[in-house]
Short mmCIF file of C-alpha atoms in Angstrom, two decimals:
data_model
loop_
_atom_site.label_atom_id
_atom_site.label_comp_id
_atom_site.label_asym_id
_atom_site.label_seq_id
_atom_site.Cartn_x
_atom_site.Cartn_y
_atom_site.Cartn_z
CA MET L 889 7.23 -18.53 -8.21
CA ARG L 890 4.77 -19.37 -5.43
CA PHE L 891 2.68 -16.36 -6.38
CA ASN L 892 2.55 -17.77 -9.92
CA ALA L 893 1.59 -21.21 -8.56
CA VAL L 894 -1.60 -19.79 -7.05
CA LEU L 895 -2.47 -18.04 -10.30
CA TRP L 896 -1.55 -21.15 -12.32
CA LYS L 897 -4.17 -23.14 -10.40
CA GLU L 898 -6.76 -20.39 -10.99
CA TRP L 899 -5.90 -20.46 -14.70
CA ILE L 900 -6.30 -24.26 -14.94
CA VAL L 901 -9.71 -24.12 -13.27
CA PHE L 902 -10.72 -21.18 -15.45
CA ARG L 903 -9.61 -22.99 -18.62
CA ARG L 904 -11.61 -26.06 -17.60
CA LYS L 905 -14.77 -24.09 -16.83
CA TRP L 906 -14.46 -21.08 -19.09
CA LEU L 907 -17.75 -21.65 -20.91
CA SER L 908 -19.89 -21.78 -17.77
CA ILE L 909 -17.92 -18.89 -16.27
CA THR L 910 -18.45 -16.81 -19.40
CA MET L 911 -22.13 -17.67 -19.69
CA SER L 912 -22.84 -16.77 -16.08
CA ALA L 913 -20.86 -13.54 -16.52
CA VAL L 914 -23.02 -12.60 -19.51
CA VAL L 915 -26.57 -13.46 -18.39
CA GLY L 916 -27.08 -10.95 -15.54
CA PRO L 917 -25.55 -7.90 -17.24
CA LEU L 918 -27.30 -8.77 -20.49
CA LEU L 919 -30.68 -8.69 -18.72
CA TYR L 920 -29.80 -5.35 -17.12
CA LEU L 921 -28.76 -3.98 -20.48
CA ILE L 922 -31.93 -5.21 -22.15
CA ALA L 923 -34.17 -3.82 -19.39
CA PHE L 924 -32.37 -0.54 -18.74
CA GLY L 925 -30.65 -0.09 -22.08
CA TRP L 926 -33.25 -1.09 -24.65
CA GLY L 927 -36.24 -0.77 -22.33
CA LEU L 928 -35.58 2.59 -20.74
CA GLY L 929 -32.48 3.80 -22.52
CA ASN L 930 -34.11 5.62 -25.41
CA THR L 931 -36.94 7.18 -23.45
CA VAL L 932 -35.20 8.38 -20.31
CA SER L 933 -32.21 10.64 -19.88
CA VAL L 934 -30.12 11.59 -16.86
CA GLY L 935 -29.00 15.16 -17.11
CA GLU L 936 -27.68 15.56 -20.62
CA VAL L 937 -26.89 11.92 -21.32
CA SER L 938 -29.11 9.05 -22.40
CA TYR L 939 -29.95 6.52 -19.73
CA THR L 940 -28.01 3.84 -21.66
CA SER L 941 -24.83 5.93 -21.48
CA PHE L 942 -25.50 6.54 -17.80
CA VAL L 943 -26.22 2.96 -16.82
CA ILE L 944 -23.46 1.03 -18.66
CA PRO L 945 -20.59 2.18 -16.37
CA GLY L 946 -22.84 1.34 -13.40
CA ILE L 947 -23.51 -2.16 -14.69
CA ILE L 948 -19.80 -2.75 -15.39
CA ALA L 949 -18.81 -1.54 -11.90
CA MET L 950 -21.59 -3.51 -10.21
CA ASN L 951 -20.87 -6.80 -11.96
CA SER L 952 -17.11 -6.61 -11.72
CA MET L 953 -17.61 -5.96 -8.00
CA SER L 954 -19.95 -8.91 -7.45
CA THR L 955 -17.72 -11.26 -9.48
CA SER L 956 -14.51 -10.19 -7.75
CA PHE L 957 -16.16 -10.52 -4.35
CA GLY L 958 -18.21 -13.65 -5.00
CA VAL L 959 -15.58 -15.76 -6.73
CA ILE L 960 -12.98 -15.31 -4.04
CA ALA L 961 -15.34 -15.27 -1.03
CA ASN L 962 -17.06 -18.51 -2.02
CA ASP L 963 -13.91 -20.23 -3.16
CA ILE L 964 -11.96 -19.42 0.01
CA ASN L 965 -14.96 -20.27 2.18
CA ILE L 966 -15.54 -23.63 0.47
CA SER L 967 -11.82 -24.46 0.47
CA ARG L 968 -11.69 -23.72 4.22
CA ILE L 969 -14.85 -25.41 5.37
CA TYR L 970 -15.57 -28.20 2.87
CA GLY L 971 -12.64 -28.83 0.53
CA LYS L 972 -9.94 -28.32 3.17
CA THR L 973 -7.56 -27.23 0.42
CA PHE L 974 -6.97 -24.04 2.38
CA GLU L 975 -5.28 -26.15 5.04
CA ALA L 976 -2.94 -27.59 2.41
CA ILE L 977 -1.89 -24.01 1.65
CA MET L 978 -1.31 -23.19 5.30
CA MET L 979 0.81 -26.32 5.68
CA SER L 980 2.88 -25.52 2.59
CA PRO L 981 5.89 -23.17 2.65
CA ILE L 982 4.06 -20.38 0.85
CA GLN L 983 4.08 -17.14 2.85
CA MET L 984 0.60 -16.09 3.87
CA ARG L 985 1.11 -12.61 2.42
CA THR L 986 2.13 -14.10 -0.95
CA PHE L 987 -0.90 -16.39 -0.91
CA THR L 988 -3.25 -13.53 0.02
CA VAL L 989 -1.98 -11.19 -2.68
CA ALA L 990 -2.06 -13.98 -5.28
CA ARG L 991 -5.62 -15.05 -4.44
CA VAL L 992 -6.84 -11.45 -4.42
CA THR L 993 -5.16 -10.98 -7.80
CA GLY L 994 -6.91 -14.13 -9.08
CA GLY L 995 -10.29 -12.79 -7.92
CA ALA L 996 -9.59 -9.39 -9.44
CA LEU L 997 -8.66 -10.98 -12.78
CA ARG L 998 -11.98 -12.82 -12.80
CA GLY L 999 -13.72 -9.52 -12.12
CA LEU L 1000 -11.83 -7.92 -15.00
CA TYR L 1001 -12.78 -10.80 -17.27
CA THR L 1002 -16.44 -10.22 -16.40
CA ALA L 1003 -16.01 -6.48 -17.02
CA THR L 1004 -14.48 -7.20 -20.44
CA ILE L 1005 -17.38 -9.48 -21.38
CA ILE L 1006 -19.90 -6.84 -20.29
CA LEU L 1007 -18.07 -4.18 -22.26
CA LEU L 1008 -18.21 -6.36 -25.36
CA VAL L 1009 -21.93 -6.97 -24.85
CA SER L 1010 -22.47 -3.26 -24.13
CA PHE L 1011 -21.11 -2.36 -27.55
CA LEU L 1012 -24.17 -4.12 -29.00
CA PHE L 1013 -26.37 -1.54 -27.29
CA HIS L 1014 -24.20 1.52 -27.24
CA ARG L 1015 -21.09 2.22 -29.28
CA ASP L 1016 -20.15 5.46 -27.55
CA ILE L 1017 -18.10 4.08 -24.67
CA THR L 1018 -14.67 5.60 -24.01
CA ILE L 1019 -12.11 3.13 -22.72
CA ASP L 1020 -8.88 4.84 -21.80
CA ALA L 1021 -6.11 4.14 -19.31
CA TYR L 1022 -8.04 5.95 -16.57
CA PHE L 1023 -11.08 3.72 -17.13
CA VAL L 1024 -8.90 0.59 -16.93
CA ILE L 1025 -7.05 1.75 -13.79
CA VAL L 1026 -10.30 2.52 -11.96
CA LEU L 1027 -11.77 -0.84 -12.99
CA VAL L 1028 -8.63 -2.70 -11.85
CA LEU L 1029 -8.72 -0.93 -8.49
CA ASN L 1030 -12.42 -1.73 -8.09
CA CYS L 1031 -11.81 -5.43 -8.78
CA PHE L 1032 -8.87 -5.60 -6.37
CA VAL L 1033 -10.77 -3.82 -3.58
CA PHE L 1034 -13.74 -6.19 -3.76
CA SER L 1035 -11.58 -9.24 -4.24
CA ALA L 1036 -9.74 -8.32 -1.02
CA ILE L 1037 -13.07 -7.84 0.77
CA GLY L 1038 -14.18 -11.24 -0.60
CA PHE L 1039 -10.99 -12.83 0.72
CA ILE L 1040 -11.62 -11.44 4.20
CA ALA L 1041 -15.24 -12.61 4.13
CA GLY L 1042 -14.18 -16.06 2.91
CA ILE L 1043 -11.84 -16.47 5.86
CA LEU L 1044 -13.96 -14.92 8.60
CA ILE L 1045 -17.33 -16.43 7.77
CA ASN L 1046 -17.82 -19.97 8.97
CA SER L 1047 -20.74 -21.24 6.92
CA HIS L 1048 -22.02 -21.03 3.41
CA ALA L 1049 -25.40 -19.80 4.69
CA ASP L 1050 -23.75 -16.86 6.45
CA MET L 1051 -21.86 -16.08 3.26
CA ALA L 1052 -25.20 -15.75 1.45
CA LYS L 1053 -26.27 -13.27 4.16
CA VAL L 1054 -23.22 -11.08 3.45
CA THR L 1055 -24.20 -11.03 -0.20
CA SER L 1056 -27.82 -10.19 0.68
CA PHE L 1057 -27.06 -7.52 3.27
CA VAL L 1058 -23.86 -5.95 1.92
CA ILE L 1059 -23.16 -6.66 -1.73
CA THR L 1060 -26.70 -6.53 -3.13
CA PRO L 1061 -27.66 -3.25 -1.36
CA MET L 1062 -24.38 -1.71 -2.49
CA SER L 1063 -25.17 -2.80 -6.05
CA PHE L 1064 -28.25 -0.61 -6.08
CA LEU L 1065 -27.35 2.23 -3.72
CA CYS L 1066 -24.03 3.41 -5.07
CA GLY L 1067 -25.27 5.38 -8.04
CA THR L 1068 -25.14 2.43 -10.38
CA LEU L 1069 -28.69 2.66 -11.76
CA PHE L 1070 -29.69 6.18 -10.71
CA PRO L 1071 -27.84 9.30 -9.49
CA LEU L 1072 -27.07 9.68 -5.79
CA ASP L 1073 -28.69 13.15 -5.68
CA ARG L 1074 -32.10 11.42 -5.64
CA PHE L 1075 -31.35 10.32 -2.05
CA PRO L 1076 -31.76 12.51 1.06
CA LYS L 1077 -28.51 14.40 1.59
CA VAL L 1078 -27.37 12.41 4.65
CA LEU L 1079 -27.76 9.11 2.82
CA ALA L 1080 -26.10 10.47 -0.30
CA ILE L 1081 -23.03 11.49 1.72
CA ALA L 1082 -22.89 8.06 3.36
CA PHE L 1083 -23.17 6.22 0.05
CA GLU L 1084 -20.65 8.57 -1.56
CA SER L 1085 -17.93 7.20 0.70
CA LEU L 1086 -18.40 3.60 -0.48
CA PRO L 1087 -15.82 2.20 -2.94
CA LEU L 1088 -18.39 1.19 -5.53
CA THR L 1089 -19.72 4.77 -5.66
CA GLN L 1090 -16.20 6.03 -6.32
CA THR L 1091 -15.78 3.50 -9.13
CA VAL L 1092 -19.10 4.36 -10.76
CA LYS L 1093 -18.37 8.08 -10.47
CA ALA L 1094 -14.91 7.73 -12.02
CA LEU L 1095 -16.01 5.41 -14.83
CA ARG L 1096 -18.82 7.77 -15.71
CA SER L 1097 -16.98 11.09 -15.63
CA GLY L 1098 -13.51 9.97 -16.76
CA VAL L 1099 -10.71 12.50 -16.80
CA SER L 1100 -13.10 15.31 -17.73
CA ASP L 1101 -13.92 15.78 -14.02
CA PRO L 1102 -11.47 18.32 -12.49
CA SER L 1103 -11.17 16.17 -9.37
CA TYR L 1104 -10.70 12.98 -11.40
CA LEU L 1105 -7.76 11.77 -9.27
CA MET L 1106 -9.83 11.69 -6.10
CA SER L 1107 -11.77 8.46 -6.81
CA PRO L 1108 -8.73 6.32 -7.75
CA MET L 1109 -6.95 7.64 -4.67
CA ILE L 1110 -9.86 6.70 -2.42
CA LEU L 1111 -10.01 3.25 -4.06
CA ALA L 1112 -6.25 2.82 -3.57
CA ILE L 1113 -6.63 3.62 0.14
CA TYR L 1114 -9.46 1.09 0.42
CA LEU L 1115 -7.26 -1.47 -1.34
CA ILE L 1116 -4.28 -0.94 0.98
CA VAL L 1117 -6.47 -1.17 4.09
CA PHE L 1118 -8.36 -4.30 2.98
CA MET L 1119 -5.23 -6.02 1.65
CA LEU L 1120 -3.34 -5.49 4.91
CA LEU L 1121 -6.37 -6.70 6.83
CA ALA L 1122 -6.65 -9.77 4.58
CA ILE L 1123 -2.98 -10.67 5.13
CA ARG L 1124 -3.34 -10.25 8.89
CA ILE L 1125 -6.47 -12.39 9.02
CA CYS L 1126 -4.91 -15.05 6.79
CA ARG L 1127 -1.90 -15.31 9.12
CA ARG L 1128 -4.19 -15.93 12.07
CA ALA L 1129 -6.69 -18.22 10.35
CA GLU L 1130 -7.27 -21.65 11.87
CA MET W 411 14.03 -35.04 15.22
CA ILE W 412 10.62 -33.79 16.42
CA SER W 413 10.56 -32.67 20.00
CA TYR W 414 7.38 -31.85 21.93
CA ARG W 415 8.10 -29.98 25.16
CA ASN W 416 5.22 -29.70 27.63
CA VAL W 417 2.76 -28.97 24.83
CA SER W 418 -0.82 -28.12 25.80
CA LYS W 419 -3.83 -27.02 23.78
CA LYS W 420 -7.05 -25.62 25.16
CA TYR W 421 -10.25 -25.02 23.22
CA ASN W 422 -12.62 -22.74 25.14
CA GLY W 423 -11.13 -23.84 28.43
CA LEU W 424 -11.25 -27.55 27.55
CA GLU W 425 -7.84 -29.21 27.41
CA ALA W 426 -7.45 -31.25 24.20
CA VAL W 427 -3.73 -31.89 24.77
CA SER W 428 -2.19 -31.70 28.20
CA ASP W 429 1.50 -31.24 29.04
CA PHE W 430 2.57 -33.53 26.20
CA SER W 431 6.29 -34.26 25.91
CA LEU W 432 7.85 -36.64 23.39
CA GLU W 433 10.86 -37.00 21.13
CA ILE W 434 10.70 -38.76 17.78
CA GLU W 435 14.09 -39.72 16.37
CA ASN W 436 15.12 -39.40 12.74
CA GLY W 437 14.27 -42.50 10.72
CA GLU W 438 11.84 -43.79 13.33
CA PHE W 439 8.40 -45.25 12.51
CA PHE W 440 6.41 -43.84 15.39
CA GLY W 441 2.72 -44.47 15.99
CA LEU W 442 0.50 -42.37 18.20
CA LEU W 443 -2.54 -44.34 19.28
CA GLY W 444 -5.69 -43.29 20.98
CA PRO W 445 -9.46 -43.33 20.73
CA ASN W 446 -11.40 -40.69 18.82
CA GLY W 447 -11.08 -37.33 20.55
CA ALA W 448 -7.91 -38.30 22.42
CA GLY W 449 -5.94 -35.38 20.97
CA LYS W 450 -4.04 -37.09 18.12
CA THR W 451 -5.26 -34.78 15.37
CA THR W 452 -4.77 -31.70 17.54
CA LEU W 453 -1.13 -32.72 17.98
CA ILE W 454 -0.66 -33.15 14.24
CA ARG W 455 -2.39 -29.82 13.60
CA MET W 456 -0.12 -28.07 16.09
CA THR W 457 2.92 -29.69 14.48
CA THR W 458 1.85 -28.48 11.04
CA THR W 459 1.10 -24.98 12.44
CA LEU W 460 -2.59 -25.23 11.56
CA THR W 461 -3.54 -24.86 15.21
CA PRO W 462 -1.68 -22.51 17.55
CA ILE W 463 -0.15 -24.04 20.67
CA THR W 464 -1.61 -22.82 23.98
CA GLN W 465 1.49 -23.70 26.00
CA GLY W 466 4.84 -25.40 25.43
CA GLU W 467 6.92 -25.71 22.28
CA ILE W 468 7.46 -28.00 19.32
CA TYR W 469 10.92 -28.20 17.77
CA VAL W 470 11.98 -29.78 14.50
CA ASP W 471 15.71 -30.46 14.31
CA GLY W 472 16.19 -27.97 17.11
CA GLU W 473 14.14 -25.15 15.57
CA PRO W 474 10.77 -24.02 16.93
CA ILE W 475 7.92 -24.35 14.43
CA ASP W 476 6.13 -21.31 13.04
CA ARG W 477 3.55 -20.85 10.27
CA ASP W 478 5.79 -18.52 8.29
CA LEU W 479 9.01 -20.51 8.67
CA THR W 480 9.16 -22.08 5.25
CA ALA W 481 12.38 -24.02 5.86
CA ILE W 482 10.76 -26.17 8.55
CA LYS W 483 7.65 -26.74 6.46
CA GLN W 484 9.86 -28.09 3.66
CA LYS W 485 10.87 -30.91 6.01
CA PHE W 486 7.31 -32.17 6.46
CA GLY W 487 5.22 -34.35 4.22
CA ILE W 488 1.66 -34.21 5.54
CA VAL W 489 -1.25 -36.55 4.92
CA PRO W 490 -4.28 -35.30 6.87
CA GLN W 491 -7.32 -37.42 7.71
CA TYR W 492 -9.38 -35.77 5.01
CA SER W 493 -8.61 -35.02 1.39
CA THR W 494 -6.89 -31.72 0.69
CA LEU W 495 -6.80 -32.39 -3.03
CA GLU W 496 -8.06 -29.91 -5.58
CA ASN W 497 -11.00 -31.88 -6.98
CA ASP W 498 -11.11 -29.86 -10.21
CA LEU W 499 -7.48 -30.66 -11.00
CA THR W 500 -6.17 -33.94 -12.39
CA ALA W 501 -3.80 -36.18 -10.45
CA TRP W 502 -0.91 -34.78 -12.48
CA GLU W 503 -2.03 -31.17 -11.94
CA ASN W 504 -2.43 -31.71 -8.18
CA LEU W 505 1.19 -32.88 -7.99
CA GLU W 506 2.32 -30.09 -10.30
CA LEU W 507 0.62 -27.49 -8.09
CA HIS W 508 2.23 -28.92 -4.98
CA GLY W 509 5.62 -28.88 -6.70
CA ARG W 510 5.15 -25.24 -7.63
CA PHE W 511 4.14 -24.33 -4.07
CA TYR W 512 7.33 -25.93 -2.81
CA GLY W 513 9.46 -24.14 -5.39
CA ILE W 514 10.68 -27.30 -7.16
CA ALA W 515 12.41 -26.61 -10.51
CA LYS W 516 10.41 -27.52 -13.62
CA ASN W 517 12.49 -30.50 -14.80
CA THR W 518 12.81 -32.00 -11.33
CA ARG W 519 9.10 -31.47 -10.82
CA ARG W 520 8.16 -33.38 -13.97
CA GLU W 521 10.51 -36.28 -13.15
CA ARG W 522 9.25 -36.45 -9.58
CA ILE W 523 5.60 -36.51 -10.69
CA GLU W 524 6.29 -39.47 -13.00
CA GLU W 525 8.12 -41.33 -10.22
CA LEU W 526 5.42 -40.72 -7.66
CA LEU W 527 2.54 -41.61 -9.95
CA GLU W 528 4.31 -44.90 -10.54
CA PHE W 529 5.11 -45.35 -6.85
CA THR W 530 1.44 -44.94 -5.96
CA GLU W 531 0.22 -46.91 -9.01
CA LEU W 532 -1.72 -43.93 -10.35
CA THR W 533 0.03 -43.51 -13.70
CA ASP W 534 -3.05 -44.72 -15.60
CA ARG W 535 -5.25 -42.14 -13.85
CA ARG W 536 -2.88 -39.19 -14.24
CA ASN W 537 -5.29 -37.20 -16.41
CA ASP W 538 -8.42 -37.86 -14.36
CA THR W 539 -9.64 -35.20 -11.95
CA ALA W 540 -9.12 -36.01 -8.27
CA GLY W 541 -12.83 -35.57 -7.62
CA THR W 542 -13.51 -38.74 -9.62
CA PHE W 543 -11.13 -40.89 -7.50
CA SER W 544 -12.19 -43.50 -4.94
CA GLY W 545 -11.25 -42.93 -1.28
CA GLY W 546 -8.24 -45.26 -1.55
CA MET W 547 -6.95 -43.60 -4.70
CA GLN W 548 -7.38 -40.15 -3.19
CA ARG W 549 -5.36 -41.27 -0.18
CA LYS W 550 -2.62 -42.61 -2.47
CA LEU W 551 -2.57 -39.33 -4.37
CA MET W 552 -2.35 -37.47 -1.05
CA ILE W 553 0.69 -39.57 -0.17
CA ALA W 554 2.25 -38.89 -3.57
CA LYS W 555 1.58 -35.18 -3.07
CA SER W 556 3.13 -35.18 0.38
CA LEU W 557 6.28 -36.83 -1.03
CA MET W 558 6.69 -34.41 -3.95
CA HIS W 559 9.16 -32.08 -2.26
CA GLY W 560 11.31 -34.83 -0.73
CA PRO W 561 10.38 -34.37 2.93
CA GLN W 562 12.38 -35.84 5.82
CA ILE W 563 9.41 -36.36 8.11
CA MET W 564 6.01 -37.78 7.17
CA LEU W 565 3.04 -36.88 9.33
CA LEU W 566 0.14 -39.20 8.57
CA ASP W 567 -3.09 -38.57 10.45
CA GLU W 568 -5.17 -41.75 10.32
CA PRO W 569 -4.30 -42.34 6.67
CA THR W 570 -6.25 -45.58 6.36
CA VAL W 571 -9.48 -44.57 8.05
CA GLY W 572 -12.52 -45.49 5.99
CA LEU W 573 -10.56 -47.60 3.50
CA ASP W 574 -11.31 -51.21 2.57
CA ALA W 575 -8.86 -53.95 3.60
CA ALA W 576 -7.04 -54.11 0.24
CA SER W 577 -6.55 -50.34 0.05
CA ARG W 578 -5.38 -50.30 3.66
CA ARG W 579 -2.70 -52.87 2.92
CA LYS W 580 -1.51 -50.87 -0.08
CA ILE W 581 -1.17 -47.75 2.07
CA TRP W 582 0.73 -49.85 4.65
CA ASP W 583 3.15 -50.95 1.94
CA LEU W 584 3.66 -47.35 0.85
CA MET W 585 4.40 -46.29 4.43
CA ARG W 586 6.86 -49.16 4.92
CA ARG W 587 8.67 -48.26 1.71
CA MET W 588 8.87 -44.60 2.74
CA ASN W 589 10.39 -45.60 6.08
CA GLU W 590 12.83 -47.96 4.34
CA ASP W 591 13.88 -44.99 2.21
CA GLY W 592 14.92 -43.22 5.41
CA LEU W 593 11.91 -41.05 6.15
CA THR W 594 10.80 -40.48 9.72
CA ILE W 595 7.17 -41.55 9.99
CA PHE W 596 4.78 -40.11 12.56
CA LEU W 597 1.53 -42.00 12.21
CA THR W 598 -1.62 -41.45 14.22
CA THR W 599 -4.19 -44.20 14.17
CA HIS W 600 -6.89 -45.81 16.20
CA TYR W 601 -6.33 -49.12 14.39
CA LEU W 602 -4.20 -51.07 16.83
CA ASP W 603 -3.32 -53.79 14.33
CA GLU W 604 -1.91 -51.08 12.04
CA ALA W 605 0.39 -49.75 14.74
CA GLU W 606 1.43 -53.24 15.75
CA ALA W 607 2.27 -54.18 12.18
CA LEU W 608 4.12 -51.01 11.21
CA CYS W 609 5.56 -49.05 14.12
CA SER W 610 8.88 -49.51 15.84
CA ARG W 611 7.64 -47.45 18.79
CA VAL W 612 4.20 -46.36 19.87
CA GLY W 613 2.76 -43.84 22.26
CA MET W 614 -0.73 -44.06 23.68
CA ILE W 615 -2.67 -40.88 24.25
CA ASP W 616 -5.87 -40.56 26.21
CA LEU W 617 -7.70 -37.35 27.16
CA GLY W 618 -4.75 -35.42 25.75
CA LYS W 619 -2.16 -37.11 27.95
CA LEU W 620 0.56 -39.52 26.91
CA VAL W 621 -0.27 -42.60 28.99
CA MET W 622 2.21 -45.14 27.59
CA LEU W 623 5.30 -45.16 25.41
CA GLY W 624 7.40 -48.03 24.12
CA ASN W 625 7.98 -50.82 21.64
CA PRO W 626 4.67 -52.56 20.70
CA SER W 627 5.84 -56.03 21.72
CA GLU W 628 7.19 -54.72 25.03
CA ILE W 629 3.90 -53.01 25.79
CA ILE W 630 1.94 -56.14 24.91
CA SER W 631 4.19 -58.35 27.02
CA GLN W 632 3.51 -56.12 30.04
CA THR W 633 -0.18 -56.91 29.86
CA GLY W 634 0.14 -60.73 29.75
CA LYS W 635 0.36 -63.02 26.75
CA PHE W 636 -3.20 -64.40 26.54
CA ALA W 637 -6.63 -62.84 26.77
CA LEU W 638 -9.80 -64.66 27.76
CA GLU W 639 -12.73 -62.81 26.24
CA TYR W 640 -16.39 -63.52 26.91
CA PHE W 641 -19.78 -61.86 26.64
CA LYS W 642 -21.91 -61.98 29.77
CA GLU W 643 -24.84 -59.92 31.07
CA GLY W 644 -24.72 -57.61 28.07
CA THR W 645 -21.04 -56.72 28.36
CA THR W 646 -17.79 -58.00 26.87
CA HIS W 647 -15.36 -58.99 29.61
CA GLN W 648 -11.72 -59.85 29.31
CA GLU W 649 -9.10 -61.27 31.60
CA LEU W 650 -5.38 -61.35 30.84
CA PHE W 651 -3.04 -64.24 31.63
CA GLU W 652 0.70 -64.89 31.39
CA GLU W 653 0.16 -68.53 30.30
CA LYS W 654 -2.52 -70.25 28.25
CA GLU W 655 -3.32 -72.98 30.86
CA PRO W 656 -4.70 -70.65 33.55
CA ALA W 657 -6.79 -68.92 30.87
CA MET W 658 -8.29 -72.27 29.87
CA GLU W 659 -8.94 -73.13 33.52
CA ALA W 660 -10.77 -69.85 34.00
CA ALA W 661 -12.77 -70.43 30.82
CA LYS W 662 -14.03 -73.77 32.09
CA LEU W 663 -15.84 -71.98 34.92
CA LEU W 664 -17.74 -69.77 32.46
CA GLN W 665 -21.23 -70.67 31.39
CA CYS W 666 -21.13 -68.70 28.15
CA ASP W 667 -19.23 -68.53 24.85
CA PHE W 668 -15.62 -67.44 25.19
CA LYS W 669 -12.46 -66.93 23.15
CA ILE W 670 -8.83 -67.31 24.15
CA ARG W 671 -6.41 -65.38 21.99
CA GLU W 672 -3.00 -63.75 22.10
CA THR W 673 -2.98 -60.28 23.59
CA ASN W 674 -2.55 -57.17 21.47
CA LEU W 675 -2.09 -53.43 21.85
CA GLU W 676 -5.80 -52.94 22.37
CA ASP W 677 -5.67 -55.09 25.49
CA ALA W 678 -2.81 -52.97 26.75
CA PHE W 679 -4.77 -49.82 26.12
CA ILE W 680 -7.88 -51.17 27.84
CA LEU W 681 -5.78 -52.20 30.78
CA ILE W 682 -4.20 -48.76 31.08
CA THR W 683 -7.19 -46.57 30.47
CA ASN W 684 -10.05 -48.91 31.23
CA LYS W 685 -11.68 -48.10 27.88
CA GLY W 686 -11.71 -49.35 24.30
CA PHE W 687 -10.90 -47.79 20.94
CA GLY W 688 -13.33 -46.32 18.49
CA ALA W 689 -15.35 -45.01 21.44
#
């Protein structure tokens, strides 16, 4: 019931602000799709696929990551430092683990909403997108992983300015260096191996190759491990937060 | 009953609360007084598990407090100094959310919300978002929220700070009614008149230490019944007297404006700590 209470609040806020949420979810990806889909898509190819086919999974992974991370990180950070609503939670009888899992779920759902919007917009540019259970599972895992990271950042970081630095130095570089807009084999080998281990790379790889890759289970497994680690860390940090 | 046993809190080596011991009985209207930075809020935060205790223990009805002990948290209604309302939610939704957090059944929740909106005179604003409320209305909604789950103990941390006189009086009335309904009230304030008007027992805290404890009228009577107050050489001076006549005699010797008035808790505090409130 208390888990539902956290999600109920998220739903009320979402319902009240759905238009602005939807618009801001559409603008960025739409620009990427126009630039890389229409602009480059028909003239460039990556391996045997058109650049549009290549870039759409990257844009979906990238934006669902930044939404899942950003929504929860900023919301938790603001509710801790400015709104003080986080203190109301800590004073209430909700278990910190329940609260953490519920907030991470809320952030992940927002990421999935963004991904759905992008998919719908993507169909305007490219109809040949396969959405199967594997695609959905990978996307869900991606959203949960980055929502959990956002939760940790929201609790640990003590100012809004520092939160912007995390976005600039962690999220934005990851957006471009995890094979979202170009293949990892263009990097020197050492860098490619390092970037390969990041969760966003695993998401992009899995969304792009689907179950046709013989080692298709590897990426969801890596994402699941990331999720368990970050979720446990988030619960631990939440219990100790002041 | 809330029981503080040798409670201390240190922040980076600085002691905010020092060896604090106190027992607050069920049904009591207790006021903790002290200037800004005396340690009042730290005590409330430790009681509500927001701030870990460095040393000592706090018990509620014989059980030690802990952040994950939901049963103890159910006993508290908490009104912090600042708003903890969800500004994007309406008054009704804020209460609904609180009810859901506390696991109150749907029908009871709805009935309770109606009662509390009426109790705090917010029924007309039920569908307005909390962010649009004035300071006084937000404070009333905070009180309504803290009462949603039927707590036994109310912890109010300077609930009237920053409010105009009319709003303050309304909050006073709400606190009196809560106490009449059997709730234990633990109020922190630096408004001495508030404590004098409301509390059956007060404690005075200074530099994290409990420096005086007792009934307000008893404390005042210990300081003398009349105060002679005057402003001379850039400083306000005051002398305390048992009778009015000696105060008037002393005033005659002054070559400046003066005022003779009945003593209050502030005089007692100044006498004990040699400092004023709001410092």
